[in-house]
PDB file of C-alpha atoms and ligand atoms in Angstrom:
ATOM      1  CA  UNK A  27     107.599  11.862  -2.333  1.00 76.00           C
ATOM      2  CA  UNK A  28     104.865   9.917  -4.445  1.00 96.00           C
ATOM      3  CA  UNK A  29     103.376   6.720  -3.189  1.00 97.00           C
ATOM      4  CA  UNK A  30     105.096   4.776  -5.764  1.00 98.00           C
ATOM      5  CA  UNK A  31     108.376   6.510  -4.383  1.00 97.00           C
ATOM      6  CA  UNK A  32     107.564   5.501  -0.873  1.00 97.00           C
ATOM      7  CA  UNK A  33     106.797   1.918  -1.813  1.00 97.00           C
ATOM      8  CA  UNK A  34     109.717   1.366  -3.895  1.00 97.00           C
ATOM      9  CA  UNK A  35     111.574   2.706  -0.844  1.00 97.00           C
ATOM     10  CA  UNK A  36     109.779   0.167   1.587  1.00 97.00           C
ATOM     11  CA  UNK A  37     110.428  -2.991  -1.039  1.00 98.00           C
ATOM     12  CA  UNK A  38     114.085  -1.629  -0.751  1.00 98.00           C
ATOM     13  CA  UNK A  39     114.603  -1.845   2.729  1.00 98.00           C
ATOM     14  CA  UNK A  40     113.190  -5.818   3.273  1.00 97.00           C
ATOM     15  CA  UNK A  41     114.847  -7.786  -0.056  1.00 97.00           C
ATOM     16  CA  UNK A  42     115.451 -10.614   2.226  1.00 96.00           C
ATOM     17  CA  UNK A  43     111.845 -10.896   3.577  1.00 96.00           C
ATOM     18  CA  UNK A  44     110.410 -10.555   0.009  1.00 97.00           C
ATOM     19  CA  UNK A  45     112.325 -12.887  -1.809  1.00 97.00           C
ATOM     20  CA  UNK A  46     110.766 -16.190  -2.480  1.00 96.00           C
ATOM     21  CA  UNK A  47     113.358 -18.269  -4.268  1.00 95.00           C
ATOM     22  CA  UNK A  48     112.336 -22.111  -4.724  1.00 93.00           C
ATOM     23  CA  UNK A  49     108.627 -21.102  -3.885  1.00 96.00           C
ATOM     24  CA  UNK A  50     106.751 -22.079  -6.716  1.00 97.00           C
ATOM     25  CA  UNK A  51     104.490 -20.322  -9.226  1.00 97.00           C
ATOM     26  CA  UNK A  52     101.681 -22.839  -8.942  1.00 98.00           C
ATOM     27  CA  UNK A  53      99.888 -22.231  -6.099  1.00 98.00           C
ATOM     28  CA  UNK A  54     100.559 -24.944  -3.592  1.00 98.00           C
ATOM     29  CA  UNK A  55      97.066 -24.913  -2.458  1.00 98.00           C
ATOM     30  CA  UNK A  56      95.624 -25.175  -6.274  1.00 98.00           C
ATOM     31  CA  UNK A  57      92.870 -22.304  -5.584  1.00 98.00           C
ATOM     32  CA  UNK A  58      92.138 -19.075  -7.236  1.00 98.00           C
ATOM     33  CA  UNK A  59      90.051 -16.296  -5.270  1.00 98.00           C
ATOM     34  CA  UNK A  60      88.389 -13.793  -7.019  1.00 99.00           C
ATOM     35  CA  UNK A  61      87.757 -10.954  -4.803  1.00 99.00           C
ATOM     36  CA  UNK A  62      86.460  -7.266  -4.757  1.00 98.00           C
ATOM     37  CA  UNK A  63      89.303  -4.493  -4.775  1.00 98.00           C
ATOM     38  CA  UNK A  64      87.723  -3.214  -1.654  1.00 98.00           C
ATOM     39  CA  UNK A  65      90.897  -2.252   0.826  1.00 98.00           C
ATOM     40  CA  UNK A  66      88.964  -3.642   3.796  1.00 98.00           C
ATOM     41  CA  UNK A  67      89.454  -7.112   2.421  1.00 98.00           C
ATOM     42  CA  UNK A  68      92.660  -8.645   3.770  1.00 98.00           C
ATOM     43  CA  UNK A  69      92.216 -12.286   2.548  1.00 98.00           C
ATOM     44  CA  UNK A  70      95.559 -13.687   3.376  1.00 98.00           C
ATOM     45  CA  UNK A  71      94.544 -13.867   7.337  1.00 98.00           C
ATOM     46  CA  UNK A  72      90.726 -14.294   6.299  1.00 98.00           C
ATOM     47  CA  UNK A  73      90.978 -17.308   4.679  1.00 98.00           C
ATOM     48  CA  UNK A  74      94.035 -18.853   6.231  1.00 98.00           C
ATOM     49  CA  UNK A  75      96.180 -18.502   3.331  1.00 98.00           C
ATOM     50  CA  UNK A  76     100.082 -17.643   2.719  1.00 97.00           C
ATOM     51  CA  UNK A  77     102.064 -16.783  -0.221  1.00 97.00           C
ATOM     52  CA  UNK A  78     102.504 -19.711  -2.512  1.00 98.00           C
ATOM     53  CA  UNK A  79      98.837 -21.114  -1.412  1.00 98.00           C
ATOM     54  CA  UNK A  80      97.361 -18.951  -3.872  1.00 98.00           C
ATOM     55  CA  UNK A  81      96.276 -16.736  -6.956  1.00 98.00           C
ATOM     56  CA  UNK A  82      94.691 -14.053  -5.967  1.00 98.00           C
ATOM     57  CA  UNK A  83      92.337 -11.882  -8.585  1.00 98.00           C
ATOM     58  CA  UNK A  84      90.883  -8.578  -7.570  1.00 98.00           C
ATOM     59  CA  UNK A  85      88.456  -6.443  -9.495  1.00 98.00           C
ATOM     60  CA  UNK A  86      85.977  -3.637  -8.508  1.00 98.00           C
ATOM     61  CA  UNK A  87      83.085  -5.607  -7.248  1.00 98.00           C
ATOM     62  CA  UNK A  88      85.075  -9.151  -7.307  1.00 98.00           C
ATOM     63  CA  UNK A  89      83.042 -10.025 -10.067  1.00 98.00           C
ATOM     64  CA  UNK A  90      83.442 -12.614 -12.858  1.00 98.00           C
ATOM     65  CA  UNK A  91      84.560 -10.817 -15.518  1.00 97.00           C
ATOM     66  CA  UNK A  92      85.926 -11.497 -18.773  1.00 96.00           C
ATOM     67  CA  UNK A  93      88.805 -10.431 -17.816  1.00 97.00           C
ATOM     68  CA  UNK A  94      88.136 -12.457 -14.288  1.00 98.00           C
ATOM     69  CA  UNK A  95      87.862 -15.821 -16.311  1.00 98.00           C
ATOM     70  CA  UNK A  96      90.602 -15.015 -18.722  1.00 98.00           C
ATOM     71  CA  UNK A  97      93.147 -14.919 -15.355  1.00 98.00           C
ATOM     72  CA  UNK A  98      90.981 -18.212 -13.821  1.00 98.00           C
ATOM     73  CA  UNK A  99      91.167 -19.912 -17.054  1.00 98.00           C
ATOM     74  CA  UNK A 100      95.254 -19.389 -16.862  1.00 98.00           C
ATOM     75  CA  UNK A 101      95.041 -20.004 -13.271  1.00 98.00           C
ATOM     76  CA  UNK A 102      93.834 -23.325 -14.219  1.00 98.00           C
ATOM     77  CA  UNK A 103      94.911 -24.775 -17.481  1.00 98.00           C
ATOM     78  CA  UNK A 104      98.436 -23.366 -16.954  1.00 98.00           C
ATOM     79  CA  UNK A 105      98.956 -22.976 -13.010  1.00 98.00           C
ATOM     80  CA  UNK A 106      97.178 -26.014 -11.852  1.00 98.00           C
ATOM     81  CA  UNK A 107      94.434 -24.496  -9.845  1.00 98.00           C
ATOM     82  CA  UNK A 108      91.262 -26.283  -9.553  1.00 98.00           C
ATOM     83  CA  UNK A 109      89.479 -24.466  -7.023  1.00 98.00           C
ATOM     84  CA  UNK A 110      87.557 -20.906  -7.230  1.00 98.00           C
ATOM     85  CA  UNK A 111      86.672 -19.081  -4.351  1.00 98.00           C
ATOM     86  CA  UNK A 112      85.149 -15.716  -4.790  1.00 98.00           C
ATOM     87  CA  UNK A 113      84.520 -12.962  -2.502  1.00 98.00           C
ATOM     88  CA  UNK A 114      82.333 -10.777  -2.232  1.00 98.00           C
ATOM     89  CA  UNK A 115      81.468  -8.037   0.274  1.00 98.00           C
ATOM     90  CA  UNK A 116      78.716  -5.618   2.493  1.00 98.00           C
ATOM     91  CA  UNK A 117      79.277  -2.049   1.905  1.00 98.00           C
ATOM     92  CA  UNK A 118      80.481  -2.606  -1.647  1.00 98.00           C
ATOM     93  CA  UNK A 119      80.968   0.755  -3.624  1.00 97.00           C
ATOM     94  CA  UNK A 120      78.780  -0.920  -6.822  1.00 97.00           C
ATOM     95  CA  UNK A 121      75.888  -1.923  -3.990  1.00 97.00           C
ATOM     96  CA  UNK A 122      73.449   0.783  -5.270  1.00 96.00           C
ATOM     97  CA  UNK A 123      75.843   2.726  -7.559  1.00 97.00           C
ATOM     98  CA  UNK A 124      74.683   4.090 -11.202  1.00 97.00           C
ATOM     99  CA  UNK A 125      75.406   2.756 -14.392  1.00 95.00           C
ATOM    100  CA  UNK A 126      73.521   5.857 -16.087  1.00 95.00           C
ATOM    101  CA  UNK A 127      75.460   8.311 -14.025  1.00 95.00           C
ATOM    102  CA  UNK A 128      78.738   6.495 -14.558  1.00 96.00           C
ATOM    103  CA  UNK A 129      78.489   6.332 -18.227  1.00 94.00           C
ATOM    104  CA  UNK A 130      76.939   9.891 -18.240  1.00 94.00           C
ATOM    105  CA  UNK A 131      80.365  10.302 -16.541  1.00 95.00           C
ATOM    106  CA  UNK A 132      82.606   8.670 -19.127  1.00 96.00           C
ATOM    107  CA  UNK A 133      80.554  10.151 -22.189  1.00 95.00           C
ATOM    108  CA  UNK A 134      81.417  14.052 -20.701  1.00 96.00           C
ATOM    109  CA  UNK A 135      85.145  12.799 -21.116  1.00 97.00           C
ATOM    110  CA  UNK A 136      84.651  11.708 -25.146  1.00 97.00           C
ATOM    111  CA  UNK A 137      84.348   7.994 -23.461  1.00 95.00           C
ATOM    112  CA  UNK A 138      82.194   4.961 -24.679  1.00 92.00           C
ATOM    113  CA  UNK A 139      83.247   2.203 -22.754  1.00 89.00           C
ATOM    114  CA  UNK A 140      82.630  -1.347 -23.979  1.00 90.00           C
ATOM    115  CA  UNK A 141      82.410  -2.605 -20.365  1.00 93.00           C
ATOM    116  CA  UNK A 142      79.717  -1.934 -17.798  1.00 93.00           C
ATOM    117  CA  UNK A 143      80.170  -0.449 -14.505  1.00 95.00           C
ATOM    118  CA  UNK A 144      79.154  -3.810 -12.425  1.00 96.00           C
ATOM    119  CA  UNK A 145      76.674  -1.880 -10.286  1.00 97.00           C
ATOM    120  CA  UNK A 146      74.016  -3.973  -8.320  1.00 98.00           C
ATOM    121  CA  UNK A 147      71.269  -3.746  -5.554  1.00 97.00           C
ATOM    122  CA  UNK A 148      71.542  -7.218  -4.257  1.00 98.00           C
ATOM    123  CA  UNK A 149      74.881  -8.790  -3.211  1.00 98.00           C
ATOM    124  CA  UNK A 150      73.910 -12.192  -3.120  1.00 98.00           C
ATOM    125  CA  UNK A 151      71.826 -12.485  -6.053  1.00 98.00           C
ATOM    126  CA  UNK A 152      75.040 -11.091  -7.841  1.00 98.00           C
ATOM    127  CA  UNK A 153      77.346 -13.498  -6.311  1.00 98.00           C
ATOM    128  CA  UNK A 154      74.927 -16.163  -7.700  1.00 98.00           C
ATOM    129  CA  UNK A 155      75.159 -14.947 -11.121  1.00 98.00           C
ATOM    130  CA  UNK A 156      78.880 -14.662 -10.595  1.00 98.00           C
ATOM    131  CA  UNK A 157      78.892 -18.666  -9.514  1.00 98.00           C
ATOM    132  CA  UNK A 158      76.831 -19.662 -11.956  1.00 98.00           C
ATOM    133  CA  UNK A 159      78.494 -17.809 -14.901  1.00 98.00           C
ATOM    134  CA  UNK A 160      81.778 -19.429 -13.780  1.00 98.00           C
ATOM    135  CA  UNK A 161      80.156 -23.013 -13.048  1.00 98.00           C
ATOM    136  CA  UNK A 162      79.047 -22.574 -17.410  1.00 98.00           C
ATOM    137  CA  UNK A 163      82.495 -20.941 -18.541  1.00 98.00           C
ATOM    138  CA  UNK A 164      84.448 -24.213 -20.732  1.00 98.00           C
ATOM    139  CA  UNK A 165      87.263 -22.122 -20.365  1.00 98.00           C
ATOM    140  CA  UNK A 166      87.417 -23.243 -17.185  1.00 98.00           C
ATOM    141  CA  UNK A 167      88.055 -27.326 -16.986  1.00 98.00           C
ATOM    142  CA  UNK A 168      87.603 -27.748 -13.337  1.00 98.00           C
ATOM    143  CA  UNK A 169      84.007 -26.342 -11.937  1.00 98.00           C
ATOM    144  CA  UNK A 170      82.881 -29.001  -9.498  1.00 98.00           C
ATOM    145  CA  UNK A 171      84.565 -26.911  -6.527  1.00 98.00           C
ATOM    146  CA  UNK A 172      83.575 -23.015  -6.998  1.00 98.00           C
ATOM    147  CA  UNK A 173      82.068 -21.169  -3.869  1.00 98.00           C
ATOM    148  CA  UNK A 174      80.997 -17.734  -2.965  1.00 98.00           C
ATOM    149  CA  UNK A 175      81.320 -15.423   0.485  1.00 98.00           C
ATOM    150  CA  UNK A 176      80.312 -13.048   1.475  1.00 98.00           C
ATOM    151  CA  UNK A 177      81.933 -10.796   4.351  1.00 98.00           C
ATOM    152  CA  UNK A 178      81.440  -8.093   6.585  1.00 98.00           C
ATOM    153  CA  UNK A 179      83.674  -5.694   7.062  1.00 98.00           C
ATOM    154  CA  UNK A 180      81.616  -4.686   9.761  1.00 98.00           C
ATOM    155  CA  UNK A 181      82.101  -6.893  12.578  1.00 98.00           C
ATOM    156  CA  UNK A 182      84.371  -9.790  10.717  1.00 98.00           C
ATOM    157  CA  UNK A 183      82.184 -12.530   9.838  1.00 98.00           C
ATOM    158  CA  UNK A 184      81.943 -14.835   6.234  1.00 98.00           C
ATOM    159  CA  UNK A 185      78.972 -16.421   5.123  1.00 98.00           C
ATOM    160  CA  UNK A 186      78.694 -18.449   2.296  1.00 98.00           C
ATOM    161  CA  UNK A 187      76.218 -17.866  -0.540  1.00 98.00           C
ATOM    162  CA  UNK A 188      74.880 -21.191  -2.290  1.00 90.00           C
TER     163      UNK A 188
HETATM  164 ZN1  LIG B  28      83.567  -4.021  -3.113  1.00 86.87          ZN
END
C-alpha cells in the first residue's frame, strides 16, 4: 500500500464527516493565511479557525510568492477575502539553507530553475519583506489588514512581527 492508497482508503471510510454541502466557498471569515509547508504547523487549532473560515495557502517557507499572490489575489477579487495573515515559523528548513548548493543541485539534474530557493538567515526580516511586498502588490485590492507571526514549534507560542 502507497500513501495515496491509504488516504484514499481513510477519505472512504468517513464520506459523511467530510462532506460539506451548503458550506460555502467564500470563506466565512473573509481571511487568507499564507503559511510555511512545515508539518508542525497545524493552523486550524492555532488560530481558532474551522473549515469554511478560511483559505489556506502553503508554500515552502510561507512566503509571498508569485504564485502566493496569484492564489491571494483570487482569494480576494473572486472569494471575498480581505484579510492576509501569514505565518511564518522557528526551525524553518530555508533558515540558513543554500541557494548555491540547491541550484548546484538542480543544475547536476540538466535543471535551471526560474525560481529561487527562498533561503534566509533572518526570519523576521523575511516576514517583513513578505508584508511589505504584499502591502505594494495592486493585485491585491484590500491591504489595510495584512499581519505576520511567527511561531514556535518549540514550546507553542505566536508572536507577531510588525
Ligand atoms: Zn518552514
Amino acid at each position: 500500500m502507497t500513501n495515496a492508497d491509504d488516504m484514499l482508503a481513510a477519505a472512504a471510510l468517513r464520506p459523511g464527516e467530510l462532506a460539506a454541502p451548503g458550506l460555502s466557498a467564500r470563506p466565512r471569515r473573509k481571511v487568507a493565511i499564507l503559511a510555511c509547508m512545515d508539518t508542525r504547523i497545524d493552523l486550524f487549532p492555532m488560530l481558532g479557525i474551522q473549515r469554511g473560515d478560511a483559505h489556506i495557502i502553503r508554500n515552502a517557507g510561507g512566503l509571498a510568492t508569485g504564485d502566493a499572490i496569484r492564489s491571494l489575489s483570487i482569494s480576494q477579487r473572486l472569494l471575498g477575502t480581505e484579510d492576509v495573515v501569514i505565518v511564518m515559523h522557528e526551525g524553518c528548513g530555508l533558515h540558513g539553507a543554500s541557494e548555491d548548493a540547491f541550484a548546484e543541485q538542480l543544475r547536476a539534474d540538466g535543471v535551471l530553475p526560474t525560481w529561487r530557493l527562498g533561503a534566509f538567515t533572518d526570519v523576521e526580516a523575511t516576514l517583513r519583506d513578505s508584508l511589505t511586498r504584499l502591502r505594494a502588490s495592486a493585485e491585491l485590492p484590500h491591504r489595510d489588514h495584512i499581519r505576520g507571526f511567527v511561531f514556535n514549534p518549540e514550546d507553542g507560542t505566536l508572536r507577531e512581527v510588525a
